[in-house]
PDB file of C-alpha atoms in Angstrom:
ATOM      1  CA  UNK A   1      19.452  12.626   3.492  1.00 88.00           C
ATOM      2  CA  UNK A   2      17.736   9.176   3.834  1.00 96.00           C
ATOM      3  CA  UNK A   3      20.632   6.399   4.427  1.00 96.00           C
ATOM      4  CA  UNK A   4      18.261   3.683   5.055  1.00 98.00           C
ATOM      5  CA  UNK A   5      15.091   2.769   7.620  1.00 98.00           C
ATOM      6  CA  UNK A   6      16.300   2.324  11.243  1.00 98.00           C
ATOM      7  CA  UNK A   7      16.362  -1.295  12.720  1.00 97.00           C
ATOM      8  CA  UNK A   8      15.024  -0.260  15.549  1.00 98.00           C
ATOM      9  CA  UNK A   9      11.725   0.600  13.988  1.00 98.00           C
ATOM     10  CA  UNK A  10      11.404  -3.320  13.802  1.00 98.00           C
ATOM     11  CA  UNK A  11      11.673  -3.536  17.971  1.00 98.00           C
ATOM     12  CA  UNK A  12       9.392  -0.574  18.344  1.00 98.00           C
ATOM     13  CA  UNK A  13       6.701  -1.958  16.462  1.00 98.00           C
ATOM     14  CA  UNK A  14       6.954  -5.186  18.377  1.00 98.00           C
ATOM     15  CA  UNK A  15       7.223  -3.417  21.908  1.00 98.00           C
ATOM     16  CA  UNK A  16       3.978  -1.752  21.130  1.00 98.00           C
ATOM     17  CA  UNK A  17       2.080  -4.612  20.077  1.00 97.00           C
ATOM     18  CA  UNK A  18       2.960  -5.908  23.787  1.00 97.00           C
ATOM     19  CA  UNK A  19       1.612  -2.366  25.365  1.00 97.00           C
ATOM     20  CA  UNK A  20       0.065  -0.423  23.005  1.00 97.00           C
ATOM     21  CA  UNK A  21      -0.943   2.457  25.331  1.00 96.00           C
ATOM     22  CA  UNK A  22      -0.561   5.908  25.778  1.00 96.00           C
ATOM     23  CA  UNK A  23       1.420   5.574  28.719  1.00 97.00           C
ATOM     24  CA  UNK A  24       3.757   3.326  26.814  1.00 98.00           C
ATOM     25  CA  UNK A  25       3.665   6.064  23.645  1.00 97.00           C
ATOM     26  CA  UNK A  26       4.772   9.063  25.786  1.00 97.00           C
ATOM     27  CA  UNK A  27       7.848   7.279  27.208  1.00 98.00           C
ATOM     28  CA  UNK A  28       9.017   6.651  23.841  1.00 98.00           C
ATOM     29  CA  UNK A  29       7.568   9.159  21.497  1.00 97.00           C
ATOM     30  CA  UNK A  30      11.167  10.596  20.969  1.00 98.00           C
ATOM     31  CA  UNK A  31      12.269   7.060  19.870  1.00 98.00           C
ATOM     32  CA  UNK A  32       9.468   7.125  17.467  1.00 98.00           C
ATOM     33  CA  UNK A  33      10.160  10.323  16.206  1.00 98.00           C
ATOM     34  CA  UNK A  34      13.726  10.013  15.790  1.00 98.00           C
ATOM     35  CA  UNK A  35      13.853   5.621  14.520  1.00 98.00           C
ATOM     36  CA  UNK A  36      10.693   5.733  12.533  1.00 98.00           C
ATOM     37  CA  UNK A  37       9.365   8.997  11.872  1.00 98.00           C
ATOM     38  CA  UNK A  38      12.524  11.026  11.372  1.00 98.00           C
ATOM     39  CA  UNK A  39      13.480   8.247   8.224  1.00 98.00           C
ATOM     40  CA  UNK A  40      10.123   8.308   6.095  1.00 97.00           C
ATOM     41  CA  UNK A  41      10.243  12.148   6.253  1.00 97.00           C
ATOM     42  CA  UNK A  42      13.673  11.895   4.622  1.00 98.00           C
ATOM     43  CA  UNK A  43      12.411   9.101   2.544  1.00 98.00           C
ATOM     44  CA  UNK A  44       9.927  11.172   1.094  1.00 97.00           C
ATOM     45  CA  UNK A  45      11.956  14.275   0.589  1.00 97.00           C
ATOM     46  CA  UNK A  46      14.312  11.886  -1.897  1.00 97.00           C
ATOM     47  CA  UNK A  47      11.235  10.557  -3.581  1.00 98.00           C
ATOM     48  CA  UNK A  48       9.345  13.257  -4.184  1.00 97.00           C
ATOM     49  CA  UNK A  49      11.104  15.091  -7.873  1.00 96.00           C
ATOM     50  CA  UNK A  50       9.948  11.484  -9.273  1.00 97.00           C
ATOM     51  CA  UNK A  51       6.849  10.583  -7.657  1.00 97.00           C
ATOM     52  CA  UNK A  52       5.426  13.931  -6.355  1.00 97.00           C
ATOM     53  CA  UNK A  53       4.340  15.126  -2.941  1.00 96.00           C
ATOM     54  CA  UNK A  54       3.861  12.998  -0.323  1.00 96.00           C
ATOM     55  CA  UNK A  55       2.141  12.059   2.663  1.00 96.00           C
ATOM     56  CA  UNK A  56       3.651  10.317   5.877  1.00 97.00           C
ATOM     57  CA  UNK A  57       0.328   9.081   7.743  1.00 96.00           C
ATOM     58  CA  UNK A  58      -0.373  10.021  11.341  1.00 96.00           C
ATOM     59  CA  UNK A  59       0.551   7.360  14.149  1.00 96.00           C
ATOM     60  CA  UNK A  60      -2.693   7.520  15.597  1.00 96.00           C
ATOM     61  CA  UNK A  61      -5.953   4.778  14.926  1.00 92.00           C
ATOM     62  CA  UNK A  62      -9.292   5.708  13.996  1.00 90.00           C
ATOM     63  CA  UNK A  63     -11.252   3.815  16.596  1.00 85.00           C
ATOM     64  CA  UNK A  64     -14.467   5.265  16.244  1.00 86.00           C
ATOM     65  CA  UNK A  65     -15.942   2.269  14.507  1.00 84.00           C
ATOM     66  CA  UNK A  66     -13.896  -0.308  15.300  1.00 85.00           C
ATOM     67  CA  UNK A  67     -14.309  -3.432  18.602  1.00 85.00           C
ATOM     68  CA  UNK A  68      -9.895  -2.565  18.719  1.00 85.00           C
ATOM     69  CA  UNK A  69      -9.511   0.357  20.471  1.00 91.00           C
ATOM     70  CA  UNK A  70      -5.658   0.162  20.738  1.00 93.00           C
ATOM     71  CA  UNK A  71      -4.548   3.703  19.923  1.00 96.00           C
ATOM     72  CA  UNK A  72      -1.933   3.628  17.710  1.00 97.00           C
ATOM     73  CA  UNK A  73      -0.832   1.792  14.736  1.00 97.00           C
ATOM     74  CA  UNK A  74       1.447  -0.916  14.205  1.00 97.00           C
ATOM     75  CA  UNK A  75       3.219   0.671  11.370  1.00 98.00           C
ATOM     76  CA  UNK A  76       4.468   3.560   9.527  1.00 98.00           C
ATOM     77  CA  UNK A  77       2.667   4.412   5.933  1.00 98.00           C
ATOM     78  CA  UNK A  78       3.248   6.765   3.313  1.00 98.00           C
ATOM     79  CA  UNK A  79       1.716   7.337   0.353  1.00 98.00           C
ATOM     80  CA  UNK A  80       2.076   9.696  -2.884  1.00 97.00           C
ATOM     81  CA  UNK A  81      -0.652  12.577  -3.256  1.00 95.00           C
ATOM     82  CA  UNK A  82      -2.121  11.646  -6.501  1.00 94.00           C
ATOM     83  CA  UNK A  83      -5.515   9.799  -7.595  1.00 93.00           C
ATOM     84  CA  UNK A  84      -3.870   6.832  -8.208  1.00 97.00           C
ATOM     85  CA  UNK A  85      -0.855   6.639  -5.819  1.00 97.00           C
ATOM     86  CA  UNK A  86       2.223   4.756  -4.439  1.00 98.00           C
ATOM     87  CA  UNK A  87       2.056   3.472  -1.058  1.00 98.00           C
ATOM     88  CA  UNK A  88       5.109   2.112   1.460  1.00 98.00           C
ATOM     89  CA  UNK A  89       4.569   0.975   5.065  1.00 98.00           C
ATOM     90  CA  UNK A  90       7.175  -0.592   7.701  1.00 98.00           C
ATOM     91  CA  UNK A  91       6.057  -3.089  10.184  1.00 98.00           C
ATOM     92  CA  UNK A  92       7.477  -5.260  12.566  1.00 97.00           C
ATOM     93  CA  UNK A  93       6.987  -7.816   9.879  1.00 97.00           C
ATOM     94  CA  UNK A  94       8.940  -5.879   7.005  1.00 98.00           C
ATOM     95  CA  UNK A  95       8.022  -3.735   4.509  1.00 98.00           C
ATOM     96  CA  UNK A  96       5.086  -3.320   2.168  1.00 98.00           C
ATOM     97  CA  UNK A  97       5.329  -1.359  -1.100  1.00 98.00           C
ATOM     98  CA  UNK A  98       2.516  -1.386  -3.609  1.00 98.00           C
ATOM     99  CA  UNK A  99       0.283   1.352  -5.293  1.00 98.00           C
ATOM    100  CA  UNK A 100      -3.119   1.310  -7.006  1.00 98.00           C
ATOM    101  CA  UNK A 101      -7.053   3.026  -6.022  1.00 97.00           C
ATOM    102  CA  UNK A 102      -7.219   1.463  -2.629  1.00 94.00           C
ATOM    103  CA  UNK A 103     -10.671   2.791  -2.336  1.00 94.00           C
ATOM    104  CA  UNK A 104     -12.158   2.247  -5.897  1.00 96.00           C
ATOM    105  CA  UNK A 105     -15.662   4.609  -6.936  1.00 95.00           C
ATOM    106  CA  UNK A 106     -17.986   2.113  -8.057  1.00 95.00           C
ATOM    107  CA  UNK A 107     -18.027   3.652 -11.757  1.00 96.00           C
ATOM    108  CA  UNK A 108     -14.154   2.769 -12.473  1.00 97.00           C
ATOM    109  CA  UNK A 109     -14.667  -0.616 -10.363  1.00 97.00           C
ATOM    110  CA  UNK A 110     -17.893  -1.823 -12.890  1.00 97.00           C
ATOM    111  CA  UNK A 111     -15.476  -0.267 -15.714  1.00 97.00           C
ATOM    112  CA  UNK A 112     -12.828  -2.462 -14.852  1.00 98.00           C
ATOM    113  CA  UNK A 113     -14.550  -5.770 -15.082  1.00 98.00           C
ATOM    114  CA  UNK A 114     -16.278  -4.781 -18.333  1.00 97.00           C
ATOM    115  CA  UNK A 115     -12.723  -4.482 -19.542  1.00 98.00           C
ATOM    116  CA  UNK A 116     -11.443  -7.782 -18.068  1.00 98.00           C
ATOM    117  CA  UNK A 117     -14.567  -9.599 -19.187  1.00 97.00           C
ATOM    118  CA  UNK A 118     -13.555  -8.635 -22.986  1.00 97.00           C
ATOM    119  CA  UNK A 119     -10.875 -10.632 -24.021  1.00 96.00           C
ATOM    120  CA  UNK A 120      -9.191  -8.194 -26.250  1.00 96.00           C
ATOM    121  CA  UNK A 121      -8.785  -5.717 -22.711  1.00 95.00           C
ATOM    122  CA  UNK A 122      -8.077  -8.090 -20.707  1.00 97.00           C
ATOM    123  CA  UNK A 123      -4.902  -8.989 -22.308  1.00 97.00           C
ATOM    124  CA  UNK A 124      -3.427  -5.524 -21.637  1.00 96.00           C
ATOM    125  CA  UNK A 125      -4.207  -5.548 -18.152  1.00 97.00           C
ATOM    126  CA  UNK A 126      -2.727  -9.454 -17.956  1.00 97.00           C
ATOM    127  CA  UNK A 127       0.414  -8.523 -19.555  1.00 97.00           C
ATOM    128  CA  UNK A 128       1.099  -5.673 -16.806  1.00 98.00           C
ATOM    129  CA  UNK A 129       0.471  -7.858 -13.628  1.00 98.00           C
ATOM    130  CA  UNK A 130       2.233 -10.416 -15.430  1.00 97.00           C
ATOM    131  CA  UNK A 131       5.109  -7.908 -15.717  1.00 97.00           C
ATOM    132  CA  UNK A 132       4.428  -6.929 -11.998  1.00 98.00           C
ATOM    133  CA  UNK A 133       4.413 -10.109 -10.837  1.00 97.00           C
ATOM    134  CA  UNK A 134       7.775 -10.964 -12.512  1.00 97.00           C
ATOM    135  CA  UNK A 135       9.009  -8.264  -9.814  1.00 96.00           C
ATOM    136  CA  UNK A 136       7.250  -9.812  -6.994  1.00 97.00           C
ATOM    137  CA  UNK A 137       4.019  -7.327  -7.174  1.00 98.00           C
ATOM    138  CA  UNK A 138       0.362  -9.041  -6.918  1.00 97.00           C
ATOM    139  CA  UNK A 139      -3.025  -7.626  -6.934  1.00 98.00           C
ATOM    140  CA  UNK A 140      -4.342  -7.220  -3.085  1.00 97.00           C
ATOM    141  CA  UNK A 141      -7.049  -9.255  -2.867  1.00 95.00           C
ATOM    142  CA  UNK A 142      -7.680  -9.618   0.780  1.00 93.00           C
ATOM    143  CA  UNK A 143     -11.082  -7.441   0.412  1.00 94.00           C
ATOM    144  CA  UNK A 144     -12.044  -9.501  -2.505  1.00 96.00           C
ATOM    145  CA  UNK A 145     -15.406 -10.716  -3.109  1.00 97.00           C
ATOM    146  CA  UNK A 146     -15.545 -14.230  -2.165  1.00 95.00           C
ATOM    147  CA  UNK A 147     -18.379 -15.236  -5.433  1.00 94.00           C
ATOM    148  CA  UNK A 148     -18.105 -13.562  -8.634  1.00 96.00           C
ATOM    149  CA  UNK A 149     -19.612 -10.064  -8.827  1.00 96.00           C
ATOM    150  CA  UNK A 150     -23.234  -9.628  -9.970  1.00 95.00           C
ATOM    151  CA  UNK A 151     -23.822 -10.601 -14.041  1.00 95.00           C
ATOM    152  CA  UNK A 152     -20.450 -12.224 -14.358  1.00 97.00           C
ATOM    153  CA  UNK A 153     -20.254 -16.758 -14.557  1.00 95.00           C
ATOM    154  CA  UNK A 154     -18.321 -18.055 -11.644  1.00 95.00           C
ATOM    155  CA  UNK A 155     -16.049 -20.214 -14.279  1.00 96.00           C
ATOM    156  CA  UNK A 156     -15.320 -17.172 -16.069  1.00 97.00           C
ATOM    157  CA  UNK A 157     -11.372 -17.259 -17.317  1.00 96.00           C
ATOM    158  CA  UNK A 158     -10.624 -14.229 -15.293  1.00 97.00           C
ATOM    159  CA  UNK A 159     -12.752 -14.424 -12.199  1.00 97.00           C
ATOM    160  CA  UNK A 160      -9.840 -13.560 -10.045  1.00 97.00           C
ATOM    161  CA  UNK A 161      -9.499 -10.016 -11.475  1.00 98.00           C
ATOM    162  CA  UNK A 162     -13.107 -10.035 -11.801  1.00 98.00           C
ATOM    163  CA  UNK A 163     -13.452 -10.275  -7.972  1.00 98.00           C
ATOM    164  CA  UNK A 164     -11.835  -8.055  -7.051  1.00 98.00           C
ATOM    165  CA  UNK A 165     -12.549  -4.636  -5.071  1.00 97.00           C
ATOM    166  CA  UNK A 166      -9.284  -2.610  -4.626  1.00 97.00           C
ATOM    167  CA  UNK A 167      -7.311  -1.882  -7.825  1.00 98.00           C
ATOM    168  CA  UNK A 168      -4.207  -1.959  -6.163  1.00 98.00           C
ATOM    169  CA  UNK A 169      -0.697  -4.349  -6.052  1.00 98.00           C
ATOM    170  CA  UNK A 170       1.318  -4.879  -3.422  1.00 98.00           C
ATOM    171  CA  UNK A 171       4.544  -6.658  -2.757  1.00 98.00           C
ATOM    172  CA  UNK A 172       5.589  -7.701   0.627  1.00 97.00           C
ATOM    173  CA  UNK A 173       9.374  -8.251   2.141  1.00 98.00           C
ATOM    174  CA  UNK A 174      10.798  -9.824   5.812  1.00 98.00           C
ATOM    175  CA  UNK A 175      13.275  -7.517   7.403  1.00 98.00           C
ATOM    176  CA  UNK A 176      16.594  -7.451   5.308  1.00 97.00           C
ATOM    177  CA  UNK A 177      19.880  -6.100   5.572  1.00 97.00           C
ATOM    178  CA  UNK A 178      19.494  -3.885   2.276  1.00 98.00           C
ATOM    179  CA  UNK A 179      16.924  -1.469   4.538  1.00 98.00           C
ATOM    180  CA  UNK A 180      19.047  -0.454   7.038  1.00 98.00           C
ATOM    181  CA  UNK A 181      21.543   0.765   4.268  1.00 97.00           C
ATOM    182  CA  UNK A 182      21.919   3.464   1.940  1.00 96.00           C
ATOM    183  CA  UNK A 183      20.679   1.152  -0.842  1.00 97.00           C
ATOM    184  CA  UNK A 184      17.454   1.432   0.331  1.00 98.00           C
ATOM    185  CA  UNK A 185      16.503   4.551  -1.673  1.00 98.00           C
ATOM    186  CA  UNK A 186      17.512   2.400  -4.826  1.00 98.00           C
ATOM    187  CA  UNK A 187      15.824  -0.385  -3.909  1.00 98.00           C
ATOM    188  CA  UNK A 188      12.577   1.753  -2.736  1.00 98.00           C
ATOM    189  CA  UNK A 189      12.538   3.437  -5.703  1.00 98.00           C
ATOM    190  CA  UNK A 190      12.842   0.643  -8.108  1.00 98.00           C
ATOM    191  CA  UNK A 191       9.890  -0.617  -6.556  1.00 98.00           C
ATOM    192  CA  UNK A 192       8.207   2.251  -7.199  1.00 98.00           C
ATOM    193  CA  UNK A 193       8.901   2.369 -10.336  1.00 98.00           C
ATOM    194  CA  UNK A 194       7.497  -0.897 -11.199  1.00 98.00           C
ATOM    195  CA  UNK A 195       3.934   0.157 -10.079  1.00 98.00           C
ATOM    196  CA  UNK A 196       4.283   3.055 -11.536  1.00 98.00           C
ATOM    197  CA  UNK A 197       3.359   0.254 -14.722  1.00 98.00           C
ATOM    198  CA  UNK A 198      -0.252  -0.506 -13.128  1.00 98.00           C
ATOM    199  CA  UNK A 199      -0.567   2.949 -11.795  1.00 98.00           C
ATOM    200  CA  UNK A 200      -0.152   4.084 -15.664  1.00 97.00           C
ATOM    201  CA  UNK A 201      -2.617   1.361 -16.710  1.00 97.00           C
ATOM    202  CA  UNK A 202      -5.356   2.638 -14.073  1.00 97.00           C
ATOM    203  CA  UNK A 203      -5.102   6.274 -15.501  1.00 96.00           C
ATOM    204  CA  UNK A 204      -4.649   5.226 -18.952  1.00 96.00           C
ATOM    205  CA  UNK A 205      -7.988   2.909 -18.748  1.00 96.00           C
ATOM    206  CA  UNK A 206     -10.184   4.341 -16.198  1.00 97.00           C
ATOM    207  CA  UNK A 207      -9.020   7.699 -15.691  1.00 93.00           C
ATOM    208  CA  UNK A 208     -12.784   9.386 -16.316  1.00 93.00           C
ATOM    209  CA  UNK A 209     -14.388   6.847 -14.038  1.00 93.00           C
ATOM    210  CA  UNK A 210     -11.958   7.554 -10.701  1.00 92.00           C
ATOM    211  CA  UNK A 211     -13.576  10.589  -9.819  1.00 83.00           C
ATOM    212  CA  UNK A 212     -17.622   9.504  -9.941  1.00 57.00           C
ATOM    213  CA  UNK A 213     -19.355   7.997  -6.655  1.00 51.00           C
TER     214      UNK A 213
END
């Protein structure tokens, strides 16, 4: 039964960032397991009749093309099994729910802006991140392109949403008393809930582009 995230994920995190090494990760893997780990896992079991199955991601970093070779991520991630998913992560800075196409085929990305650049579209999409952002939810645009995208003005009306290259929204939190508690699974999964609205809107609108390279 999941009665909340553990506190102590928050000093974990931070202990790692200071020695992020396998030496340090064997003395407290058991820690990990039972502060951080052991919570999502319950987490997802409570989430998943609404949202579907679910994935808690691995601790470890994919270093092969990266200049930071620290092993092991600074957070815990989890994320719904479905085309267009929900995602949650814990940090030492908070927590981080949001959903969306993180990695967006280029099909359903040049489909998107055709439907942003038409006014009549556009308006649906508006009205949902409106909605979204009413809640606290924006559009992640920290991948966005920094000029507008090829064949599209740079004064255009909507050059924000025209820029960008993940089709996903994310809201971010600092640590609060409400995720240690019971009340978390609430609060989690009215979260969820609200991007379940853009998650609709992504299948509803470019549902036969998601699946093309």
């Amino acid at each position: 039964t999941f009665t909340g995230f553990d506190p102590d994920a928050l000093a974990f995190y931070a202990e790692l960032r200071q020695d992020n090494s396998k030496e340090w990760w064997l003395a407290h893997r058991a820690r990990f397991d039972a502060h951080v780990a052991a919570p999502f896992d319950e987490l997802a079991a409570a989430l998943t009749d609404e949202f579907g199955e679910m994935k808690v991601f691995r601790p470890y970093r994919d270093v092969r093309f990266s200049a930071d070779k620290s092993p092991y991520k600074l957070h815990i991630g989890m994320v719904t099994r479905a085309r267009v998913a929900h995602y949650i992560q814990l940090s030492e800075e908070g927590l981080m729910t949001g959903g969306g196409v993180y990695d967006v085929p280029p099909p359903a990305l040049a489909r998107f802006r055709e439907l942003v650049d038409d006014p009549g579209p556009a308006a649906g999409v508006e009205r949902v991140l409106d909605e979204l952002r009413g809640q606290g939810f924006a559009p992640m645009a920290d991948d966005a392109l920094r000029t507008a995208p090829r064949g599209y003005r740079a004064d255009h009306p909507r050059i924000e949403l025209l820029r960008l290259r993940r089709l996903a929204v994310g809201r971010r939190e600092d640590p609060a008393e409400w995720m240690w508690s019971p009340g978390a699974l609430d609060e989690v999964r009215a979260r969820w809930r609200a991007v379940s609205l853009w998650c609709a809107w992504v299948e509803d609108n470019l549902a036969t582009h998601l699946t093309a390279r």
